[in-house]
C-alpha positions in Angstrom: 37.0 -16.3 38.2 33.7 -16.9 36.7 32.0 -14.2 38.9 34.4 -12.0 38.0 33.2 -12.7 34.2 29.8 -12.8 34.6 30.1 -9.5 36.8 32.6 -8.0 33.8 29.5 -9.1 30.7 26.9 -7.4 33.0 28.5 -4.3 33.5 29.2 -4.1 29.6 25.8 -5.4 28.7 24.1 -2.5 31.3 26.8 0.4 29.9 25.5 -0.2 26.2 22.1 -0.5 27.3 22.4 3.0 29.1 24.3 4.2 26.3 22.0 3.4 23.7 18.7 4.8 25.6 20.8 8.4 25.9 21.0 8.3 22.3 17.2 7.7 22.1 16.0 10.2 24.0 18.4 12.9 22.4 16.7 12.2 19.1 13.2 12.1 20.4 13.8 15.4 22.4 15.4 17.2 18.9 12.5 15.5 16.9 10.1 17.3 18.9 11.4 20.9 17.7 11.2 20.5 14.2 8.2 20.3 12.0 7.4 19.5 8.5 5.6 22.6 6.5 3.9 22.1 3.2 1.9 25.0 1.8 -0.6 25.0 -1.0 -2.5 27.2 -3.0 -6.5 27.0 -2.8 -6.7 24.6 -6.0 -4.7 22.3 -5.7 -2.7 19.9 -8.9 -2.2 16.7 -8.6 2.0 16.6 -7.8 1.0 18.6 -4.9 -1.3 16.2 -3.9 1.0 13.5 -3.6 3.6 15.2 -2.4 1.3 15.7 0.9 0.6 11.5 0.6 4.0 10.6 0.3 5.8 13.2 3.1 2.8 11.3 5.5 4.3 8.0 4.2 8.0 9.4 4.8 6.7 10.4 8.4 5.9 7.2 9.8 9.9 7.1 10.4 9.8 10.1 12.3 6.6 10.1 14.5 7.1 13.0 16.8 7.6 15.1 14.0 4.2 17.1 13.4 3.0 17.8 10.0 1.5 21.1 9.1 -1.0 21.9 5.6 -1.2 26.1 5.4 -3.5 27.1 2.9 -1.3 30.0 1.3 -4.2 31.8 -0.6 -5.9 32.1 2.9 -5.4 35.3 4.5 -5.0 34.7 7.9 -1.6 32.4 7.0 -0.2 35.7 5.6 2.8 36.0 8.2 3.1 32.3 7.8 4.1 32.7 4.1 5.9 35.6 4.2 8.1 34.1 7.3 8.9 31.0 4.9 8.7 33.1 1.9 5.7 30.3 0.3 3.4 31.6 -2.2 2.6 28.4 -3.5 3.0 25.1 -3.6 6.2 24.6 -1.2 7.3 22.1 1.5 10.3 23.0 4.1 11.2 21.7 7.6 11.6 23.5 10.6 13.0 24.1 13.8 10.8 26.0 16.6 13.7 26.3 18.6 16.7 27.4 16.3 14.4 28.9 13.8 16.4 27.5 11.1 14.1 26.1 7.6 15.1 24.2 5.0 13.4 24.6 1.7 12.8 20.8 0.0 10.5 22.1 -2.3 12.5 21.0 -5.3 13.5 17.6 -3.9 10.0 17.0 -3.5 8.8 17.7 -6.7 11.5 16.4 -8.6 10.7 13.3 -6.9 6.9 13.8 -6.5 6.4 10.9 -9.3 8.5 7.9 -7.2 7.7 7.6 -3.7 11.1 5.1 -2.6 13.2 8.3 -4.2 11.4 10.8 -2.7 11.3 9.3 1.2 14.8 8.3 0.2 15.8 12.1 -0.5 13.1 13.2 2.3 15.4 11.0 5.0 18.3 12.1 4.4 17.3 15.7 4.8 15.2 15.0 7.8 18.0 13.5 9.3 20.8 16.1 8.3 18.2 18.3 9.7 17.8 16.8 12.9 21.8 16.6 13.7 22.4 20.4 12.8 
């Protein structure tokens, strides 16, 4: 009887264990296809700035999940900003695979002035994101 337990908490133990991992890699493998975009102009303000320093910050959760800076004044991003429809100062995420965006240019600075509501608001679209 008490192989027959032991055998039974194993098998349970190994199940959520495989489980678990599964779930893992899935969100490492649909990390991998989305990006984080924030364009700027050549001069750039201060909220912009700091939207950059915090959206690194907010990152650190998400670390297969490249971050990209396009200069939008720069001619050669032309196609770039036309394609996200950023002539300024914007910030969206992306997915290479889907092409599908997501604009968090407002979020970001309405919250551009506190960092715990901003990575707050930056997660929850990040993770809406990834799921869709």
């Amino acid at each position: 009887m008490k192989r027959i337990t032991l055998l039974f908490v194993f098998s349970t133990l190994t199940l959520l264990f495989v489980s678990n991992f599964g779930n893992a890699q899935e969100k490492k493998i649909a990390a991998t296809t989305v990006q984080v975009i924030q364009f700027h102009s050549e001069h750039r303000c201060m909220t912009c700035n700091k939207i950059e320093e915090i959206t690194k910050v907010a990152l650190k959760k998400y670390p297969t999940v490249p971050f990209s800076l396009i200069n939008a004044d720069d001619k050669k991003n032309e196609k770039q900003c036309t394609q996200f429809q950023a002539y300024g100062s914007s910030l969206f995420l992306y997915n290479t695979k889907t092409k599908k965006i997501k604009n968090l240019t407002e979020m970001a600075f309405m919250n551009a002035g506190n960092q715990d509501k901003f990575i707050s608001e930056f997660n929850k679209n990040m993770d809406s994101f990834l799921k869709s």
